[in-house]
Amino acid sequence: MTLEAGNILEGKVINITNFGAFVEVGGKTGLVHISEVADSYVKDIREHLKEQDVVKVKVLSVDDNGKMSLSIKQAMPPKRKSAKPIEIDWISEKRKTSSNNFEDIMSKFLKDSEERLQDVKKHQDVKNKKRSY
């Protein structure tokens, strides 16, 4: 197969740098930029590749000087999406998190609200008394 944009070929990693990996394909060397190594963020390329690895690459471009831009992530088959989304039984999930019934929840809410309201009133009374002096 020729080295044309769009072709998927096998190559051997010959050198790794901080910004990418040089891969030999068909007797020529091309660069796989770090952003084209994997679908996820790649902080350290050495966690994904090592020298002498044989990888599939997609030829992204070949310029007039013969420089090749390659991609490993675009050479991978597309990830399959699950046939249908997962289903969640929200009612049973709610029961797991809350064993109280509605009346218990409301009485707790009212009690908390009354306590907060009393605290606010006390605070306002103290402020008003300080101002009157």
Coordinates of N, CA, C and O in Angstrom, one line a residue:
M1 N 0.8 -1.2 0.0 CA 0.0 0.0 0.0 C 0.9 1.2 0.0 O 1.9 1.3 0.6
T2 N 0.5 2.3 -0.7 CA 1.3 3.5 -0.8 C 1.0 4.4 0.4 O 0.0 4.2 1.2
L3 N 1.9 5.3 0.6 CA 1.8 6.2 1.7 C 1.0 7.5 1.3 O 1.5 8.5 1.0
E4 N -0.3 7.3 1.3 CA -1.2 8.3 1.0 C -2.1 8.6 2.2 O -2.4 7.7 3.0
A5 N -2.6 9.9 2.3 CA -3.5 10.2 3.3 C -4.7 9.4 3.4 O -5.3 9.1 2.3
G6 N -5.1 8.9 4.6 CA -6.2 8.0 4.7 C -5.9 6.6 4.8 O -6.7 5.8 5.3
N7 N -4.7 6.1 4.4 CA -4.4 4.7 4.5 C -4.0 4.3 5.9 O -3.5 5.1 6.7
I8 N -4.4 3.1 6.3 CA -4.1 2.6 7.6 C -3.0 1.5 7.4 O -3.2 0.5 6.6
L9 N -1.9 1.6 8.0 CA -0.7 0.7 7.9 C -0.2 0.3 9.2 O -0.5 1.0 10.2
E10 N 0.7 -0.7 9.2 CA 1.5 -1.0 10.4 C 2.8 -0.4 10.3 O 3.4 -0.3 9.3
G11 N 3.3 0.0 11.5 CA 4.6 0.6 11.6 C 5.3 0.3 12.9 O 4.6 -0.2 13.8
K12 N 6.6 0.6 13.0 CA 7.3 0.3 14.2 C 7.8 1.6 14.9 O 8.3 2.5 14.2
V13 N 7.5 1.7 16.2 CA 8.0 2.9 16.9 C 9.5 2.9 17.0 O 10.1 1.9 17.5
I14 N 10.1 3.9 16.5 CA 11.6 3.9 16.5 C 12.2 4.9 17.5 O 13.3 4.8 17.9
N15 N 11.4 5.9 17.9 CA 11.8 6.9 18.8 C 10.6 7.6 19.5 O 9.6 7.8 18.9
I16 N 10.8 7.9 20.8 CA 9.7 8.6 21.5 C 10.3 9.9 22.1 O 11.4 9.9 22.7
T17 N 9.5 10.9 22.0 CA 9.9 12.2 22.5 C 8.7 12.7 23.4 O 7.7 12.0 23.5
N18 N 8.9 13.8 24.1 CA 7.8 14.4 24.9 C 6.6 14.8 24.1 O 5.5 14.8 24.6
F19 N 6.7 15.1 22.9 CA 5.6 15.6 22.0 C 5.0 14.6 21.1 O 4.1 14.8 20.4
G20 N 5.6 13.4 21.0 CA 5.1 12.4 20.2 C 6.0 11.2 20.0 O 7.0 11.1 20.6
A21 N 5.7 10.4 19.0 CA 6.5 9.2 18.7 C 6.8 9.2 17.2 O 5.9 9.5 16.4
F22 N 8.0 8.8 16.8 CA 8.4 8.6 15.4 C 8.2 7.1 15.1 O 8.7 6.2 15.8
V23 N 7.4 6.9 14.0 CA 7.1 5.6 13.6 C 7.5 5.4 12.2 O 7.3 6.2 11.3
E24 N 8.2 4.2 12.0 CA 8.7 3.9 10.6 C 7.6 3.1 9.9 O 7.1 2.1 10.4
V25 N 7.2 3.6 8.7 CA 6.1 3.0 7.9 C 6.6 2.9 6.5 O 6.9 4.0 5.9
G26 N 6.7 1.7 6.0 CA 7.0 1.6 4.6 C 8.4 2.2 4.2 O 8.6 2.8 3.1
G27 N 9.4 2.1 5.1 CA 10.7 2.6 4.9 C 10.8 4.1 5.1 O 11.9 4.6 5.0
K28 N 9.8 4.8 5.5 CA 9.9 6.2 5.8 C 9.4 6.4 7.3 O 8.7 5.6 7.8
T29 N 9.8 7.5 7.8 CA 9.5 7.8 9.2 C 8.5 9.0 9.3 O 8.6 10.0 8.6
G30 N 7.5 8.8 10.1 CA 6.5 9.8 10.3 C 6.3 10.1 11.8 O 6.7 9.3 12.6
L31 N 5.6 11.1 12.1 CA 5.4 11.5 13.5 C 3.9 11.3 13.9 O 3.0 11.7 13.2
V32 N 3.8 10.6 15.1 CA 2.5 10.5 15.7 C 2.5 11.5 16.9 O 3.2 11.3 17.8
H33 N 1.8 12.7 16.7 CA 1.8 13.7 17.8 C 1.1 13.1 19.0 O 0.2 12.2 18.9
I34 N 1.5 13.5 20.2 CA 1.0 13.0 21.4 C -0.6 13.1 21.5 O -1.2 12.2 22.1
S35 N -1.1 14.0 20.8 CA -2.6 14.2 20.8 C -3.3 13.1 20.0 O -4.5 13.0 20.0
E36 N -2.5 12.4 19.2 CA -3.1 11.4 18.3 C -2.7 10.0 18.7 O -2.8 9.0 18.0
V37 N -2.3 9.8 20.0 CA -1.9 8.5 20.5 C -3.1 7.7 21.0 O -3.3 6.5 20.7
A38 N -4.0 8.4 21.8 CA -5.1 7.7 22.4 C -6.3 8.6 22.4 O -6.2 9.8 22.3
D39 N -7.5 8.0 22.6 CA -8.7 8.8 22.7 C -8.8 9.7 24.0 O -9.4 10.7 24.0
S40 N -8.1 9.2 25.0 CA -8.1 10.0 26.3 C -6.9 10.9 26.3 O -6.0 10.8 25.5
Y41 N -6.8 11.8 27.3 CA -5.7 12.7 27.5 C -4.4 11.9 27.8 O -4.4 11.0 28.6
V42 N -3.4 12.2 27.1 CA -2.1 11.5 27.3 C -1.1 12.5 27.9 O -0.7 13.5 27.3
K43 N -0.8 12.3 29.2 CA 0.2 13.1 29.9 C 1.6 12.7 29.6 O 2.5 13.5 29.2
D44 N 1.8 11.4 29.7 CA 3.2 10.8 29.4 C 3.0 9.7 28.3 O 2.4 8.7 28.5
I45 N 3.6 10.0 27.2 CA 3.4 9.1 26.0 C 4.0 7.7 26.3 O 3.6 6.7 25.8
R46 N 5.0 7.7 27.2 CA 5.7 6.5 27.5 C 4.8 5.5 28.3 O 5.2 4.3 28.4
E47 N 3.7 6.0 28.8 CA 2.7 5.1 29.4 C 1.9 4.3 28.4 O 1.3 3.3 28.7
H48 N 1.9 4.8 27.1 CA 1.1 4.2 26.1 C 2.0 3.4 25.0 O 1.6 2.4 24.4
L49 N 3.2 3.9 24.8 CA 4.1 3.3 23.8 C 5.5 3.2 24.3 O 5.9 3.9 25.2
K50 N 6.2 2.2 23.7 CA 7.6 2.1 23.9 C 8.3 1.8 22.6 O 7.7 1.3 21.6
E51 N 9.6 2.0 22.5 CA 10.3 1.8 21.3 C 10.2 0.3 20.9 O 10.1 -0.6 21.7
Q52 N 10.2 0.1 19.6 CA 10.0 -1.2 19.0 C 8.6 -1.8 19.0 O 8.4 -2.9 18.5
D53 N 7.7 -1.0 19.5 CA 6.3 -1.5 19.5 C 5.8 -1.4 18.0 O 6.2 -0.5 17.3
V54 N 5.0 -2.4 17.6 CA 4.4 -2.4 16.3 C 3.0 -1.9 16.5 O 2.2 -2.5 17.3
V55 N 2.6 -0.8 15.7 CA 1.3 -0.2 15.9 C 0.7 0.0 14.6 O 1.4 0.1 13.5
K56 N -0.6 0.1 14.6 CA -1.4 0.5 13.4 C -1.5 2.0 13.4 O -1.8 2.6 14.4
V57 N -1.2 2.6 12.3 CA -1.3 4.1 12.2 C -2.1 4.5 10.9 O -2.2 3.7 9.9
K58 N -2.8 5.6 11.0 CA -3.5 6.2 9.8 C -2.6 7.3 9.3 O -2.2 8.2 10.1
V59 N -2.4 7.4 8.0 CA -1.6 8.5 7.5 C -2.6 9.7 7.4 O -3.6 9.6 6.6
L60 N -2.3 10.7 8.1 CA -3.1 11.9 8.1 C -2.7 12.8 6.9 O -3.5 13.4 6.2
S61 N -1.4 13.0 6.7 CA -0.9 13.8 5.6 C 0.5 13.5 5.3 O 1.3 13.0 6.1
V62 N 0.9 13.8 4.0 CA 2.3 13.7 3.6 C 2.6 15.0 2.8 O 1.9 15.3 1.8
D63 N 3.5 15.7 3.3 CA 3.8 17.0 2.6 C 4.8 16.9 1.5 O 5.3 15.8 1.2
D64 N 5.1 18.0 0.8 CA 6.0 17.9 -0.4 C 7.4 17.5 0.0 O 8.1 16.9 -0.9
N65 N 7.8 17.7 1.2 CA 9.1 17.3 1.6 C 9.2 15.8 2.1 O 10.2 15.3 2.5
G66 N 8.0 15.1 2.1 CA 8.0 13.7 2.5 C 7.7 13.5 4.0 O 7.7 12.4 4.4
K67 N 7.4 14.6 4.7 CA 7.1 14.5 6.1 C 5.7 13.9 6.3 O 4.8 14.4 5.6
M68 N 5.6 12.9 7.1 CA 4.3 12.2 7.3 C 3.7 12.6 8.7 O 4.4 12.6 9.7
S69 N 2.5 12.9 8.7 CA 1.7 13.0 10.0 C 0.9 11.8 10.2 O 0.1 11.5 9.3
L70 N 1.0 11.1 11.3 CA 0.3 9.9 11.5 C -0.6 9.9 12.8 O -0.4 10.8 13.6
S71 N -1.5 9.0 12.9 CA -2.4 8.9 14.0 C -2.6 7.5 14.4 O -3.0 6.7 13.5
I72 N -2.5 7.2 15.7 CA -2.8 5.8 16.2 C -4.3 5.8 16.5 O -4.9 4.8 16.2
K73 N -4.8 6.8 17.2 CA -6.2 6.8 17.6 C -7.1 6.7 16.5 O -8.2 6.1 16.6
Q74 N -6.8 7.4 15.4 CA -7.7 7.3 14.2 C -7.7 6.0 13.5 O -8.5 5.7 12.7
A75 N -6.6 5.2 13.7 CA -6.5 3.9 13.1 C -7.2 2.8 13.8 O -7.5 1.7 13.3
M76 N -7.6 3.1 15.1 CA -8.4 2.2 15.9 C -9.8 2.1 15.4 O -10.4 3.1 14.9
P77 N -10.4 0.9 15.5 CA -11.8 0.8 15.1 C -12.7 1.7 16.1 O -12.3 1.8 17.2
P78 N -13.8 2.2 15.6 CA -14.6 3.1 16.4 C -15.2 2.3 17.6 O -15.5 1.1 17.4
K79 N -15.3 2.9 18.7 CA -15.8 2.2 19.9 C -17.3 2.0 19.7 O -18.0 2.9 19.3
R80 N -17.7 0.8 20.1 CA -19.2 0.5 20.0 C -19.9 1.1 21.1 O -19.5 1.0 22.3
K81 N -21.0 1.7 20.8 CA -21.9 2.2 21.9 C -22.8 1.1 22.3 O -23.2 0.2 21.5
S82 N -23.2 1.1 23.5 CA -24.1 0.0 24.0 C -25.4 0.1 23.2 O -25.9 1.2 22.8
A83 N -26.0 -1.0 23.0 CA -27.2 -1.1 22.2 C -28.4 -0.3 22.8 O -29.1 0.4 22.1
K84 N -28.5 -0.3 24.1 CA -29.5 0.6 24.7 C -29.0 1.1 26.0 O -28.2 0.5 26.7
P85 N -29.5 2.3 26.4 CA -29.0 2.9 27.7 C -29.4 2.0 28.9 O -30.4 1.3 28.8
I86 N -28.7 2.2 29.9 CA -29.1 1.4 31.1 C -30.3 2.0 31.7 O -30.6 3.2 31.6
E87 N -31.1 1.2 32.4 CA -32.3 1.7 33.0 C -32.2 1.7 34.5 O -31.6 0.7 35.1
I88 N -32.6 2.7 35.1 CA -32.5 2.9 36.5 C -33.9 2.9 37.1 O -34.8 3.7 36.6
D89 N -34.2 2.1 38.1 CA -35.5 2.2 38.8 C -35.4 3.2 39.9 O -34.9 3.0 41.0
W90 N -35.8 4.4 39.5 CA -35.7 5.6 40.4 C -36.4 5.4 41.7 O -36.0 5.9 42.8
I91 N -37.6 4.7 41.7 CA -38.4 4.6 42.9 C -37.6 3.7 43.9 O -37.5 4.1 45.1
S92 N -37.1 2.6 43.4 CA -36.4 1.7 44.4 C -35.1 2.4 44.9 O -34.7 2.2 46.0
E93 N -34.4 3.2 44.0 CA -33.2 3.9 44.4 C -33.6 4.9 45.5 O -32.8 5.1 46.5
K94 N -34.7 5.6 45.4 CA -35.1 6.6 46.4 C -35.4 5.9 47.7 O -35.1 6.4 48.8
R95 N -36.0 4.7 47.6 CA -36.3 3.9 48.8 C -35.0 3.5 49.6 O -35.0 3.5 50.8
K96 N -34.0 3.2 48.8 CA -32.8 2.7 49.4 C -32.1 3.9 50.2 O -31.6 3.7 51.2
T97 N -32.2 5.1 49.6 CA -31.6 6.2 50.3 C -32.4 6.8 51.4 O -31.9 7.4 52.3
S98 N -33.7 6.6 51.4 CA -34.5 7.2 52.4 C -35.5 6.2 52.9 O -36.5 5.8 52.2
S99 N -35.4 5.8 54.1 CA -36.3 4.8 54.7 C -37.4 5.5 55.4 O -38.4 4.8 55.9
N100 N -37.4 6.8 55.5 CA -38.4 7.6 56.2 C -39.6 7.8 55.2 O -39.4 7.9 54.0
N101 N -40.8 7.9 55.8 CA -42.0 8.2 55.0 C -42.1 9.7 54.9 O -41.4 10.5 55.5
F102 N -43.1 10.1 54.1 CA -43.2 11.6 53.8 C -43.5 12.4 55.1 O -43.0 13.4 55.3
E103 N -44.4 11.8 56.0 CA -44.7 12.5 57.2 C -43.5 12.8 58.1 O -43.3 13.8 58.7
D104 N -42.6 11.8 58.2 CA -41.4 11.9 59.0 C -40.5 13.0 58.4 O -39.9 13.8 59.2
I105 N -40.4 13.0 57.1 CA -39.5 14.0 56.5 C -40.1 15.4 56.7 O -39.3 16.3 57.0
M106 N -41.4 15.5 56.6 CA -42.0 16.9 56.7 C -41.9 17.3 58.2 O -41.6 18.5 58.4
S107 N -42.1 16.5 59.1 CA -42.0 16.9 60.5 C -40.5 17.3 60.9 O -40.3 18.3 61.6
K108 N -39.6 16.6 60.3 CA -38.2 16.9 60.5 C -37.9 18.3 59.9 O -37.2 19.2 60.5
F109 N -38.4 18.5 58.7 CA -38.2 19.8 58.0 C -38.8 20.9 58.8 O -38.2 22.0 59.0
L110 N -40.0 20.8 59.3 CA -40.7 21.8 60.1 C -39.9 22.1 61.4 O -39.8 23.3 61.8
K111 N -39.4 21.1 62.1 CA -38.7 21.3 63.3 C -37.4 22.1 63.0 O -37.1 23.0 63.7
D112 N -36.7 21.7 62.0 CA -35.4 22.4 61.6 C -35.8 23.8 61.2 O -35.0 24.8 61.6
S113 N -36.8 24.0 60.5 CA -37.2 25.4 60.1 C -37.5 26.3 61.3 O -37.1 27.4 61.3
E114 N -38.3 25.7 62.2 CA -38.6 26.5 63.4 C -37.4 26.9 64.2 O -37.3 28.0 64.7
E115 N -36.5 26.0 64.3 CA -35.2 26.2 65.1 C -34.4 27.4 64.4 O -33.9 28.3 65.0
R116 N -34.3 27.3 63.1 CA -33.6 28.3 62.3 C -34.3 29.7 62.5 O -33.7 30.7 62.6
L117 N -35.6 29.7 62.4 CA -36.4 30.9 62.5 C -36.2 31.5 63.9 O -36.0 32.8 64.0
Q118 N -36.2 30.7 64.9 CA -35.9 31.2 66.3 C -34.5 31.8 66.4 O -34.4 32.9 67.0
D119 N -33.6 31.2 65.8 CA -32.2 31.7 65.8 C -32.1 33.1 65.1 O -31.5 34.0 65.6
V120 N -32.8 33.2 64.0 CA -32.8 34.5 63.3 C -33.5 35.5 64.1 O -33.0 36.7 64.2
K121 N -34.6 35.2 64.7 CA -35.3 36.2 65.6 C -34.4 36.7 66.7 O -34.4 37.8 67.1
K122 N -33.8 35.7 67.4 CA -32.9 36.1 68.5 C -31.8 37.0 68.0 O -31.4 38.0 68.7
H123 N -31.2 36.7 66.9 CA -30.1 37.5 66.4 C -30.6 38.9 66.0 O -29.9 39.9 66.3
Q124 N -31.8 39.0 65.5 CA -32.4 40.3 65.2 C -32.7 41.1 66.5 O -32.5 42.3 66.5
D125 N -33.2 40.4 67.5 CA -33.5 41.1 68.7 C -32.2 41.7 69.4 O -32.2 42.8 69.9
V126 N -31.1 40.9 69.3 CA -29.9 41.3 69.9 C -29.4 42.6 69.1 O -28.9 43.5 69.7
K127 N -29.5 42.5 67.8 CA -29.1 43.7 67.0 C -29.9 44.9 67.3 O -29.4 46.0 67.4
N128 N -31.2 44.7 67.4 CA -32.1 45.9 67.7 C -31.8 46.5 69.1 O -31.9 47.7 69.3
K129 N -31.5 45.6 70.1 CA -31.2 46.1 71.4 C -29.9 46.9 71.4 O -29.8 47.9 72.1
K130 N -28.9 46.5 70.6 CA -27.6 47.2 70.6 C -27.8 48.6 69.9 O -27.2 49.5 70.3
R131 N -28.7 48.7 68.9 CA -28.9 49.9 68.3 C -29.7 50.9 69.2 O -29.5 52.1 69.0
S132 N -30.5 50.4 70.0 CA -31.3 51.3 70.9 C -30.4 52.0 72.0 O -30.9 52.9 72.6
Y133 N -29.3 51.4 72.3 CA -28.4 52.0 73.3 C -27.8 53.2 72.9 O -27.3 53.7 72.0

